[in-house]
mmCIF file of C-alpha atoms and ligand atoms in Angstrom:
data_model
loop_
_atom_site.group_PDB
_atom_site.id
_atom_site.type_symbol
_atom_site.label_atom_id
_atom_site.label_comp_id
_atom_site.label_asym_id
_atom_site.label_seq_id
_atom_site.Cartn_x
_atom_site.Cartn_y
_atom_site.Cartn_z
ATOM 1 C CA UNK A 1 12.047 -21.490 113.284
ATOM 2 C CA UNK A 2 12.115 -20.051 116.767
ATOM 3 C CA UNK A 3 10.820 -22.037 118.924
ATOM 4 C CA UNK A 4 9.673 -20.392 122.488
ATOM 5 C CA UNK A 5 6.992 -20.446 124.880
ATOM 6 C CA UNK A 6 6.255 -18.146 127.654
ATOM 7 C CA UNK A 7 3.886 -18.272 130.292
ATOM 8 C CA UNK A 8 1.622 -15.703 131.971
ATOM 9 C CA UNK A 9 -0.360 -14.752 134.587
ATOM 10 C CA UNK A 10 -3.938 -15.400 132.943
ATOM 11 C CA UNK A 11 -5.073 -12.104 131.263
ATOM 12 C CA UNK A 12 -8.122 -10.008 131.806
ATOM 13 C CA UNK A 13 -9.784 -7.930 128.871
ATOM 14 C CA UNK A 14 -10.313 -4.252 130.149
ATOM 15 C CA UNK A 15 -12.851 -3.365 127.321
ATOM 16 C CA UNK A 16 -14.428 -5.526 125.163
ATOM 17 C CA UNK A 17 -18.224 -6.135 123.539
ATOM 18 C CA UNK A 18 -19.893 -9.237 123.173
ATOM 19 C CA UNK A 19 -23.503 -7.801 122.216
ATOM 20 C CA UNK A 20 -26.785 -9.917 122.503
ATOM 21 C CA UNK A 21 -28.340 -13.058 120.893
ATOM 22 C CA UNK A 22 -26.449 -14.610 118.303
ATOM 23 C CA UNK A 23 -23.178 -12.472 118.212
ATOM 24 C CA UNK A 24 -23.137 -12.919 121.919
ATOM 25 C CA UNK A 25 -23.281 -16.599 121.410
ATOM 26 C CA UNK A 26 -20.822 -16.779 118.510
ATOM 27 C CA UNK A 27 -18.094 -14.754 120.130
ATOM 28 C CA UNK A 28 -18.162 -15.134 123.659
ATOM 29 C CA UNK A 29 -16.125 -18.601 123.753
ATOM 30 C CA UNK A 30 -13.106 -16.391 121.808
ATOM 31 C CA UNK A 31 -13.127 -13.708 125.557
ATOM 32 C CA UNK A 32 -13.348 -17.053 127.916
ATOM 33 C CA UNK A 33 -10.648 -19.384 126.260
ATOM 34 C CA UNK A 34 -8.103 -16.778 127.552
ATOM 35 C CA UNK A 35 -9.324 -14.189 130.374
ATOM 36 C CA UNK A 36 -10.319 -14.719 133.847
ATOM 37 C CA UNK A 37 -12.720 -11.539 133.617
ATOM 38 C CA UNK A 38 -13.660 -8.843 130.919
ATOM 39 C CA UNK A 39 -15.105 -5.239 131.178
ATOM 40 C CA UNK A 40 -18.228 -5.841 128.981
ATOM 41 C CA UNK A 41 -19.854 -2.324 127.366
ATOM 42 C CA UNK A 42 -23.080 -1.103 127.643
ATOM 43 C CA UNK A 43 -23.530 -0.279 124.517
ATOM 44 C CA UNK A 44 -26.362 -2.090 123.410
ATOM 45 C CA UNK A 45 -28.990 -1.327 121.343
ATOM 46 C CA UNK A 46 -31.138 -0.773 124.896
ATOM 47 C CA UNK A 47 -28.154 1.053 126.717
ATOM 48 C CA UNK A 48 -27.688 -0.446 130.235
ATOM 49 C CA UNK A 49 -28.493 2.464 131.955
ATOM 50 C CA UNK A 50 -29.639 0.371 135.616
ATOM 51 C CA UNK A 51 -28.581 -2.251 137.886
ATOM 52 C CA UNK A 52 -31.717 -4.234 137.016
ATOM 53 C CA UNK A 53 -30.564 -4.279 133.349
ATOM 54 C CA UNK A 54 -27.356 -4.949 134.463
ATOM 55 C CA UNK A 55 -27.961 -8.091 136.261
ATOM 56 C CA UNK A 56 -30.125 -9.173 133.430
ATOM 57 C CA UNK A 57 -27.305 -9.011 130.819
ATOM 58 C CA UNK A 58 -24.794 -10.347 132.931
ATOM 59 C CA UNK A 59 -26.763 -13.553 133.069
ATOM 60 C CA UNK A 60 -27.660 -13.409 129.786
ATOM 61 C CA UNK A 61 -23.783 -12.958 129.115
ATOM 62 C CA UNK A 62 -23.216 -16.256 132.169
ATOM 63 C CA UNK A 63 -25.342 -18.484 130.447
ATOM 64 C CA UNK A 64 -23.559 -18.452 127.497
ATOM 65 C CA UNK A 65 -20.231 -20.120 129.368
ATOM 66 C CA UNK A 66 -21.261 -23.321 130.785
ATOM 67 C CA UNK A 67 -19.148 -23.845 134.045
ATOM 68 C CA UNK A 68 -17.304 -21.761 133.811
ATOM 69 C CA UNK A 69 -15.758 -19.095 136.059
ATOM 70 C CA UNK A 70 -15.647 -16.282 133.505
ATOM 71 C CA UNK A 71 -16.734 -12.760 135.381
ATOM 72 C CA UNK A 72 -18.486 -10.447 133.500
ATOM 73 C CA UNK A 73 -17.951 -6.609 134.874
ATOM 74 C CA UNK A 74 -20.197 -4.051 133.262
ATOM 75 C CA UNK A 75 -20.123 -0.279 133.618
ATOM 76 C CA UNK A 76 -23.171 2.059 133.772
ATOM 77 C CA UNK A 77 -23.716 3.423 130.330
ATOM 78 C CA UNK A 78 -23.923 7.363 131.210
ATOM 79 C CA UNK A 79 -27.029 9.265 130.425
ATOM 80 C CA UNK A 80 -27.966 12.942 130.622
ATOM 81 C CA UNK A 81 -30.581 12.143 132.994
ATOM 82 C CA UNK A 82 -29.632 8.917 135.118
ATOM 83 C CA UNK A 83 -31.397 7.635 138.205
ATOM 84 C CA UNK A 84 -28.574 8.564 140.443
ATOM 85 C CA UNK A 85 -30.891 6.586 143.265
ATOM 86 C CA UNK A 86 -30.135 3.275 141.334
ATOM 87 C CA UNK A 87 -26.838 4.203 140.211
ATOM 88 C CA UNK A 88 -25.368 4.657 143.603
ATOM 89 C CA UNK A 89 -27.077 1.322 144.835
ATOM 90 C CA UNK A 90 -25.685 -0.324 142.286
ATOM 91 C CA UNK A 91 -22.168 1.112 142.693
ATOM 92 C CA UNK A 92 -22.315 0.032 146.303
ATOM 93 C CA UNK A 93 -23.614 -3.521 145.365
ATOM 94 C CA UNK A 94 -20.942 -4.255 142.857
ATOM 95 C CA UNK A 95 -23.455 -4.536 139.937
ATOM 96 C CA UNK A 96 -21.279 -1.893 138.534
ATOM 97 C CA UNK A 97 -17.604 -1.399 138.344
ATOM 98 C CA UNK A 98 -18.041 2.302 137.525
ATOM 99 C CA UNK A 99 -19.804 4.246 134.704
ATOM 100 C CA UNK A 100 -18.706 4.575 131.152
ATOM 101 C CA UNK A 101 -18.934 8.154 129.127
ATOM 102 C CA UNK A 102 -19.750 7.819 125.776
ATOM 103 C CA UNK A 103 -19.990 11.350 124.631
ATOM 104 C CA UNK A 104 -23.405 11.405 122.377
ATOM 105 C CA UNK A 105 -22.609 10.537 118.688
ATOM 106 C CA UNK A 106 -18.857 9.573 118.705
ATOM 107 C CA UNK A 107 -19.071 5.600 118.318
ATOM 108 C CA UNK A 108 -21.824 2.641 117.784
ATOM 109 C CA UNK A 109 -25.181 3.458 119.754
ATOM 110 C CA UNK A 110 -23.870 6.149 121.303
ATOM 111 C CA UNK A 111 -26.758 8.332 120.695
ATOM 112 C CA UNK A 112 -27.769 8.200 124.327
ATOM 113 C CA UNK A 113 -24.953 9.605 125.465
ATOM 114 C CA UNK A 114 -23.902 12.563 127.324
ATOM 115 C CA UNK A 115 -24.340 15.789 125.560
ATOM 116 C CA UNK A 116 -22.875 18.395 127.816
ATOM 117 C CA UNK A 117 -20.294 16.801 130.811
ATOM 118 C CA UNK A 118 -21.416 19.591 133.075
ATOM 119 C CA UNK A 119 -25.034 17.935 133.043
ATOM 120 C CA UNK A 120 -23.488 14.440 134.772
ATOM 121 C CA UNK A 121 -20.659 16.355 137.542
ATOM 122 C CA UNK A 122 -23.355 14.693 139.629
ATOM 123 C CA UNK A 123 -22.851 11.408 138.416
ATOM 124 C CA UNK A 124 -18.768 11.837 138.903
ATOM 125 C CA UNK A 125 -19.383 12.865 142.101
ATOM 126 C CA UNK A 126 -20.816 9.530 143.108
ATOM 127 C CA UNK A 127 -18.080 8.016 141.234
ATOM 128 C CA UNK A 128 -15.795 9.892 143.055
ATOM 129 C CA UNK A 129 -16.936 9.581 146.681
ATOM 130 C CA UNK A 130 -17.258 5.653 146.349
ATOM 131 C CA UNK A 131 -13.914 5.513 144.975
ATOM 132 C CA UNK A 132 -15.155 4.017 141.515
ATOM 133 C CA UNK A 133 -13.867 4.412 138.150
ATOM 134 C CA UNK A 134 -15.080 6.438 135.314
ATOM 135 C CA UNK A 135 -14.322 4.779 131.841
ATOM 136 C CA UNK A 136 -14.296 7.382 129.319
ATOM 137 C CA UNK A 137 -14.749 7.056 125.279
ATOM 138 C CA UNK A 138 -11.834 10.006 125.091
ATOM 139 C CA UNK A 139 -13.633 11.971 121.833
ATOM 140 C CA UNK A 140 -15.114 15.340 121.359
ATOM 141 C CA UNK A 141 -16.992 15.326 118.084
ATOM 142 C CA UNK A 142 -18.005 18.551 116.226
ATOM 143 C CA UNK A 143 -18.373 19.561 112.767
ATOM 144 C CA UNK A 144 -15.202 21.345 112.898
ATOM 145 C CA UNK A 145 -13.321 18.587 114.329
ATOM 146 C CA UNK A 146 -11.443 16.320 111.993
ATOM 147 C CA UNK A 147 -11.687 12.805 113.048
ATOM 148 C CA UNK A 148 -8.090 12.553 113.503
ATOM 149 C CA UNK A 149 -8.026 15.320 116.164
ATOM 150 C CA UNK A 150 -11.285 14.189 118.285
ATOM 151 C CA UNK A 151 -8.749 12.358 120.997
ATOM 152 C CA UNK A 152 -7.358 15.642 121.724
ATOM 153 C CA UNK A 153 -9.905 17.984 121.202
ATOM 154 C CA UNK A 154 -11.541 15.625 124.155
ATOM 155 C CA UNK A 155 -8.626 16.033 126.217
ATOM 156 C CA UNK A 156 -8.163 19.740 126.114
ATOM 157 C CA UNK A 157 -11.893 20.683 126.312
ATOM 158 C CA UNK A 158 -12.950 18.165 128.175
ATOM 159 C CA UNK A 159 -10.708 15.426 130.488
ATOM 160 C CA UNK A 160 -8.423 18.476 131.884
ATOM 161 C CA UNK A 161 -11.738 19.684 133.030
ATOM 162 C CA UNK A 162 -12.822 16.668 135.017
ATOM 163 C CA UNK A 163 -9.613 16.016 136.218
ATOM 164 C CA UNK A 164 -9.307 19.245 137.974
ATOM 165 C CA UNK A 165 -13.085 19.325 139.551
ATOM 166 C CA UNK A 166 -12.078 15.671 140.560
ATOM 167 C CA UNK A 167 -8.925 15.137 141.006
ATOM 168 C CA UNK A 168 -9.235 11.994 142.863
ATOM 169 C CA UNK A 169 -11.412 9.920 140.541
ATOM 170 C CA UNK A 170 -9.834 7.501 138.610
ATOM 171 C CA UNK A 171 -10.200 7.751 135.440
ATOM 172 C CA UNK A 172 -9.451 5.100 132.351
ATOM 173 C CA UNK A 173 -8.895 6.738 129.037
ATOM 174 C CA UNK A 174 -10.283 3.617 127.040
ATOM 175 C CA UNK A 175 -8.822 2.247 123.992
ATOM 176 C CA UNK A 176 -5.892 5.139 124.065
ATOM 177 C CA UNK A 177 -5.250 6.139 120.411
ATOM 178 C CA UNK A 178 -2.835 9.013 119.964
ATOM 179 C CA UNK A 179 0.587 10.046 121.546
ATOM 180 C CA UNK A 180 -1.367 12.651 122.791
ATOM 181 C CA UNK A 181 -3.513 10.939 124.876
ATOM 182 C CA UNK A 182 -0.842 8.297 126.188
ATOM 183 C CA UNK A 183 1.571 11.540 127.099
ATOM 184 C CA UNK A 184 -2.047 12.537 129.279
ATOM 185 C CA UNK A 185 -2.091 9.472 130.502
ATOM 186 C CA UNK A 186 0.942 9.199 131.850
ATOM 187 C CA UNK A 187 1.243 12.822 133.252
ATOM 188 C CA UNK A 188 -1.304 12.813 135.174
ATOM 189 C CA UNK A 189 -2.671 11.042 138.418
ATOM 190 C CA UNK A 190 -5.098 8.731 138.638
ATOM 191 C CA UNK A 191 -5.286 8.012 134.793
ATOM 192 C CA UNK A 192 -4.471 4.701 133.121
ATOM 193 C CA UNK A 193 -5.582 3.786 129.828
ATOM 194 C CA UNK A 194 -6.181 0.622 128.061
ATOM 195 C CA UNK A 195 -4.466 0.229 124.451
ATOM 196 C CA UNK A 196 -5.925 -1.810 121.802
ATOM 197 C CA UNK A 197 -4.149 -4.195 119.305
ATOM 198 C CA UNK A 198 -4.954 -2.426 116.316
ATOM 199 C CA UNK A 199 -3.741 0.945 117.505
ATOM 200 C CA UNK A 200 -0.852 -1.030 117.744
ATOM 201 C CA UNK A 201 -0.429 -2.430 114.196
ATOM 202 C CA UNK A 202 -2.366 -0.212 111.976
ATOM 203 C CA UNK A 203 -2.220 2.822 111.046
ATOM 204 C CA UNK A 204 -4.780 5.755 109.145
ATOM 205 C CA UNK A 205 -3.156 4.456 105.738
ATOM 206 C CA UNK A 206 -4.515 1.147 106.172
ATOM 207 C CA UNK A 207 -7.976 2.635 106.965
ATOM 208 C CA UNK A 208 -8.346 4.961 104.303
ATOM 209 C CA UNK A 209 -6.999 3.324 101.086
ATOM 210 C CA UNK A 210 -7.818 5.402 97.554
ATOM 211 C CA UNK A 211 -10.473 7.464 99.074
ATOM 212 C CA UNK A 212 -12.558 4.282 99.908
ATOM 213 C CA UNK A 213 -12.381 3.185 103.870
ATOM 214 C CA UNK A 214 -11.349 -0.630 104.250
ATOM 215 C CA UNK A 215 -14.619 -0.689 106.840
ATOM 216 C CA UNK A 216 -12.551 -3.846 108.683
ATOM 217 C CA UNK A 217 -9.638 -1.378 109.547
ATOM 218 C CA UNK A 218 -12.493 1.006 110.892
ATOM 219 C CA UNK A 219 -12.996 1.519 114.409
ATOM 220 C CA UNK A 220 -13.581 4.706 116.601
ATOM 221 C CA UNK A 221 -11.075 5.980 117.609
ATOM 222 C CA UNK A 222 -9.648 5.952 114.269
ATOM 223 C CA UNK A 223 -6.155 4.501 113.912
ATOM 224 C CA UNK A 224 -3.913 7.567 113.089
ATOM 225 C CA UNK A 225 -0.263 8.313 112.542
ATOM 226 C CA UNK A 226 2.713 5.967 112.580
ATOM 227 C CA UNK A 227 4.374 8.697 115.416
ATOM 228 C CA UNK A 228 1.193 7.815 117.702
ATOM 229 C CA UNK A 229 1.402 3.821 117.245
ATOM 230 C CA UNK A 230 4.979 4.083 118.028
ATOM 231 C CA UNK A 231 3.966 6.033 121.559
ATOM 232 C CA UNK A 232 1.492 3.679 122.279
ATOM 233 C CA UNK A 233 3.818 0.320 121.819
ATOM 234 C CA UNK A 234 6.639 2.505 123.673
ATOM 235 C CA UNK A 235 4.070 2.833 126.689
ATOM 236 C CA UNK A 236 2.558 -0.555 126.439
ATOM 237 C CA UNK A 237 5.784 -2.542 126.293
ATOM 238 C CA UNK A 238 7.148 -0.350 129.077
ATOM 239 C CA UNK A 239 5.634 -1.974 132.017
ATOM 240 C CA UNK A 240 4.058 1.479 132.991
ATOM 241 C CA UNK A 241 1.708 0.432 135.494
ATOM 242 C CA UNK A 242 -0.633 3.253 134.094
ATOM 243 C CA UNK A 243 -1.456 1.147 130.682
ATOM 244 C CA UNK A 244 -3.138 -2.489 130.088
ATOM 245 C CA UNK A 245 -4.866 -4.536 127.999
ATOM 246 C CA UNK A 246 -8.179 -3.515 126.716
ATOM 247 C CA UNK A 247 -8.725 -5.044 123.329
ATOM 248 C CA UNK A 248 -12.111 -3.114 122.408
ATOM 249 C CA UNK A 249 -12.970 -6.338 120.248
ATOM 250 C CA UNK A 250 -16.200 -4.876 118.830
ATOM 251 C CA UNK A 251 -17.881 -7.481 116.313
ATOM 252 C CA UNK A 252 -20.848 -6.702 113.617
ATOM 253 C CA UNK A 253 -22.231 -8.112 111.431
ATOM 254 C CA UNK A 254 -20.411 -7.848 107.629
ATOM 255 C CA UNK A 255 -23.425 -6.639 105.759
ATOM 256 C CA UNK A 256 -22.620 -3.471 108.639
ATOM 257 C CA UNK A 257 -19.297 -3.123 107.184
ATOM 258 C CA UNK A 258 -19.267 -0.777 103.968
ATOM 259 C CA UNK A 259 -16.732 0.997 102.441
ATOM 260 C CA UNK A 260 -17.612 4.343 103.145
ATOM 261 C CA UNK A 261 -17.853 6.025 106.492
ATOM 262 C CA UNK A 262 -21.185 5.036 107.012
ATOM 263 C CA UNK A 263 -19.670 1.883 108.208
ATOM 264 C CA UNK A 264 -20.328 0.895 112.098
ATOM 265 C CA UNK A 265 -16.973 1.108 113.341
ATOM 266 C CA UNK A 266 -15.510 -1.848 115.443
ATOM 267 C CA UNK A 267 -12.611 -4.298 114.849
ATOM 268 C CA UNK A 268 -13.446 -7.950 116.019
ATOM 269 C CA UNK A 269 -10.113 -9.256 117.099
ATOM 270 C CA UNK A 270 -11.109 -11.333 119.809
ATOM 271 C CA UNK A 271 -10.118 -14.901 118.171
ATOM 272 C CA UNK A 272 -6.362 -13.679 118.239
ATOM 273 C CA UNK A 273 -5.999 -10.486 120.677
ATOM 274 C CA UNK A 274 -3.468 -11.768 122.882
ATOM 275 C CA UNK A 275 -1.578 -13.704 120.164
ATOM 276 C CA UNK A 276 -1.354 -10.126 118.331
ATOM 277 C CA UNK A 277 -0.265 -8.396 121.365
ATOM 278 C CA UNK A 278 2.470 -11.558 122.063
ATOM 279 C CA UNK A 279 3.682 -10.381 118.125
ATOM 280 C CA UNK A 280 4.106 -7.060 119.391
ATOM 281 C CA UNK A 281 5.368 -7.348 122.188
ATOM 282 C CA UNK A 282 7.798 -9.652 120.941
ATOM 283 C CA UNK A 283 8.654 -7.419 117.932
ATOM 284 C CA UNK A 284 9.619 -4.522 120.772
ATOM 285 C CA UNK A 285 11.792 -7.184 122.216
ATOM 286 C CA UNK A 286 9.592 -6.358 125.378
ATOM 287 C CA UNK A 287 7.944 -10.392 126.317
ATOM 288 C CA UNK A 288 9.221 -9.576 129.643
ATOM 289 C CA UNK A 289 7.050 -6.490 130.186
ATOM 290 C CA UNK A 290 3.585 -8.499 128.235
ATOM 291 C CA UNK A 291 2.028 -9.713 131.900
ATOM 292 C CA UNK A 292 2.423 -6.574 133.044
ATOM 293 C CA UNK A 293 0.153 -4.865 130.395
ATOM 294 C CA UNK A 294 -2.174 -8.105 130.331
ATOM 295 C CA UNK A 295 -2.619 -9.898 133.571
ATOM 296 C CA UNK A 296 -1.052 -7.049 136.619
ATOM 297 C CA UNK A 297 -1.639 -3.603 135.711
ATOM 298 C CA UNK A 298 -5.299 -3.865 134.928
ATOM 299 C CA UNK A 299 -6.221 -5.318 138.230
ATOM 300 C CA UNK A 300 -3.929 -3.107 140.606
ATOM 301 C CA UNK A 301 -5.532 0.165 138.477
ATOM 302 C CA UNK A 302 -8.884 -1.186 139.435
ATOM 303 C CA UNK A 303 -8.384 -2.765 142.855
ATOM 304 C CA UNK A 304 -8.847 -6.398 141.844
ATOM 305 C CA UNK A 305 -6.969 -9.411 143.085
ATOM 306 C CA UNK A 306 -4.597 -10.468 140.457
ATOM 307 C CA UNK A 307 -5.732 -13.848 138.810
ATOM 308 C CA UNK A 308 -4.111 -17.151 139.881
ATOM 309 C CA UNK A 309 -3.817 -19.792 136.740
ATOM 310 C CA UNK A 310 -1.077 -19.311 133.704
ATOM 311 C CA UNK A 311 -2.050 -19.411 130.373
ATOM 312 C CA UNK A 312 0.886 -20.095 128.045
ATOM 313 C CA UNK A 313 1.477 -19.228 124.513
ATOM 314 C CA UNK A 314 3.651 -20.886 122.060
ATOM 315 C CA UNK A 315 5.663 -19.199 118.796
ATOM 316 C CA UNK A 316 4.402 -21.219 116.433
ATOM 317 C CA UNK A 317 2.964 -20.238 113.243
ATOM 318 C CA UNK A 318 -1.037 -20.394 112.181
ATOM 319 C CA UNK A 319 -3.144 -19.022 109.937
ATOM 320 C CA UNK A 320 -6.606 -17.696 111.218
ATOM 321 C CA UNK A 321 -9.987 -17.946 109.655
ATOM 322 C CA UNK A 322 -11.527 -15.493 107.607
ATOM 323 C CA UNK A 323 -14.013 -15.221 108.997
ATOM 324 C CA UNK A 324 -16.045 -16.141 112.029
ATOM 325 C CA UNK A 325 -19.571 -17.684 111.108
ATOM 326 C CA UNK A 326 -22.481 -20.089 112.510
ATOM 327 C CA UNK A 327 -25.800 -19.935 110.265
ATOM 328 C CA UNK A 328 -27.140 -16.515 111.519
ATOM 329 C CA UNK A 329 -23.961 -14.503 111.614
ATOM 330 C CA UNK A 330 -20.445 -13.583 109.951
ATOM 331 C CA UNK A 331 -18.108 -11.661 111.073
ATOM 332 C CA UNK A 332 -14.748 -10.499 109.469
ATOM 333 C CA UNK A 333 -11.960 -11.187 112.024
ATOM 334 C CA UNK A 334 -9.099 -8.684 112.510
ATOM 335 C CA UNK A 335 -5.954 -10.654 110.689
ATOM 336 C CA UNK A 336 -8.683 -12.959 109.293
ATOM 337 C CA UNK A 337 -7.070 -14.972 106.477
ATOM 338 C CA UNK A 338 -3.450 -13.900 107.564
ATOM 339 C CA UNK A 339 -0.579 -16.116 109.163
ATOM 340 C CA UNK A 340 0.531 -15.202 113.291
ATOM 341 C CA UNK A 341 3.306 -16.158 114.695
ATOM 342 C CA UNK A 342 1.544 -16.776 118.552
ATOM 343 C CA UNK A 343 -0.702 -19.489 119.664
ATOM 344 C CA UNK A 344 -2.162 -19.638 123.221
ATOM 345 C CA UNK A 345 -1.535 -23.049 123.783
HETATM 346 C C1 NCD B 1 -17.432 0.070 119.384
HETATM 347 C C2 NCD B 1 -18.701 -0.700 119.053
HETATM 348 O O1 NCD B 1 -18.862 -1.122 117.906
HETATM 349 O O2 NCD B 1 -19.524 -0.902 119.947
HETATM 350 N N1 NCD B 1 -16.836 0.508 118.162
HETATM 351 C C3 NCD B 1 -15.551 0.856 117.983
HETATM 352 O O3 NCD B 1 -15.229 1.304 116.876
HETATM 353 N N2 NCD B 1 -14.654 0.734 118.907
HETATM 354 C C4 NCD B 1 -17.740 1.186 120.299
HETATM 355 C C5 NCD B 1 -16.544 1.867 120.902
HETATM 356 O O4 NCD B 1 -15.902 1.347 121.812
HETATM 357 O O5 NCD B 1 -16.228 2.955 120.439
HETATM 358 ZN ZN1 ZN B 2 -15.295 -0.211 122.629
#
């Protein structure tokens, strides 16, 4: 066997959910064992839509870590109809690293979300004077959109829209499916996006098998063709400063995971996220280029100091649970059951 071990600055998770109550409990050790911070969504079942909500889930999040230094940072969720009052306070005060557009109906609880973009320009103008960031869900979701498409139907109707009324903001195009998007990404200025693992390793075959949809596979944006997971390991294993880690680890619950396309969408893969992206990396012959997407790019794109401790992580071979449960909750893990080839020591 091939024995190595390589050691990195430690990593920061650009997008992730932890939820409430007991999922928050049950998964939150998986984000702290490796990262030094993590952009935690607003996407609960209350959207946080204020600073006061804000604070209150951070601590909620805090208390959940004994001692330890892990920093939660939580965007604004974006409403039509925000309290720009308490939005720019909050901005100012740090409570928020930026806002987060979930266009209404495209992903879990999303159904607060912004309906026409037009109706928040005065939102991105706050963004855009305090030098913040606007995280963006990059999908446009219509009847006659096919799901495959909704990346760049959000792109074309939508982000070169923005980017020319503010061409200053930075923008993050989150969990960056399609070749598409990444080609956007990288054309334009003040863009990054973060790339999942998944998007990385799976493709729409493994999601829709015989008509049925392997709900553990499922997450929004949808996986799609081998030509875009190809782009988006070319651009992640480039050391492009413009892409970084953002593993969009989204657990529920497995009686939420059906077959069918009622299924929530969300891949949990916190319990082995940077092992998979240490496999792929290594795969593109690119472990050279792996802090850069996990640990450097991330912070310079957001203005953050650059953590100080190593983590290091081994090639040694493991097989990872099924399943991760305590006696209120189970939850399928991404590679669940399967063997890796990384350990974080
Ligand atoms: C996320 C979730 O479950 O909250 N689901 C997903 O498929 N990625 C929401 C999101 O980021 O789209
Ligand atoms: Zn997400």
């Amino acid at each position: 066997m091939n024995e190595a071990m390589i050691e990195i600055i430690q990593p920061d998770d650009w997008h992730i959910h932890l939820r409430q109550e007991e999922i928050l409990n049950t998964v939150s050790q998986y984000s702290s064992r490796i990262n030094n911070r993590c952009i935690v969504m607003p996407n609960l079942d209350i959207p946080i839509t204020t600073g006061e909500l804000a604070n209150q889930y951070k601590n909620e999040i805090k208390k959940t870590f004994q001692n330890n230094s892990f920093i939660p940072l939580i965007p604004c969720y974006l409403t039509d109809s925000l309290n720009l009052i308490d939005f720019e306070e909050s901005l100012k005060k740090e409570i928020f690293i930026g806002g987060k557009l979930y266009p209404a109906n495209v992903t879990t609880n999303s159904e607060y979300g912004v309906s026409n973009i037009e109706k928040i320009y005065p939102v991105l103008e706050i963004l855009d004077k305090l030098n913040k960031n606007l995280l963006v869900h990059g999908e446009k979701n219509s009847q006659n959109i096919n799901i495959f498409d909704r990346e760049k139907y959000f792109v074309d109707d939508e982000l070169i829209k923005i980017r020319k009324k503010f061409s200053n903001l930075n923008i993050i195009l989150e969990h960056v499916s399609s070749k598409y998007g990444a080609d956007f990404i990288s054309e334009n200025n003040n863009m990054a996006g973060t790339i999942t693992p998944q998007h990385m390793l799976i493709t729409k075959k493994d999601v829709f098998v015989d008509d049925d949809v392997n709900p553990h596979n499922f997450c929004m944006p949808v996986a799609k063709e081998e030509k875009d997971l190809i782009a988006l390991r070319k651009y992640a294993c480039s050391g492009n400063r413009k892409f970084f880690l953002g593993t969009d680890s989204a657990p529920h619950h497995i009686k939420d995971k059906v077959p069918n396309l009622s299924s929530k969408p969300g891949i949990f893969s916190s319990p082995c996220s940077i092992e998979l992206y240490a496999e792929i990396f290594d795969q593109e012959n690119a472990l050279n280029k792996l802090e850069s997407f996990a640990s450097i790019n991330g912070p310079i794109f957001y203005k953050l100091p650059v953590n100080k401790n190593k983590i290091k992580i081994m090639k040694k071979k493991w097989i990872l649970n099924e399943y991760t449960t305590n006696n209120k909750v189970k939850i399928k893990n991404f590679y669940g059951g399967q063997e890796l080839n990384w350990k974080v020591l």
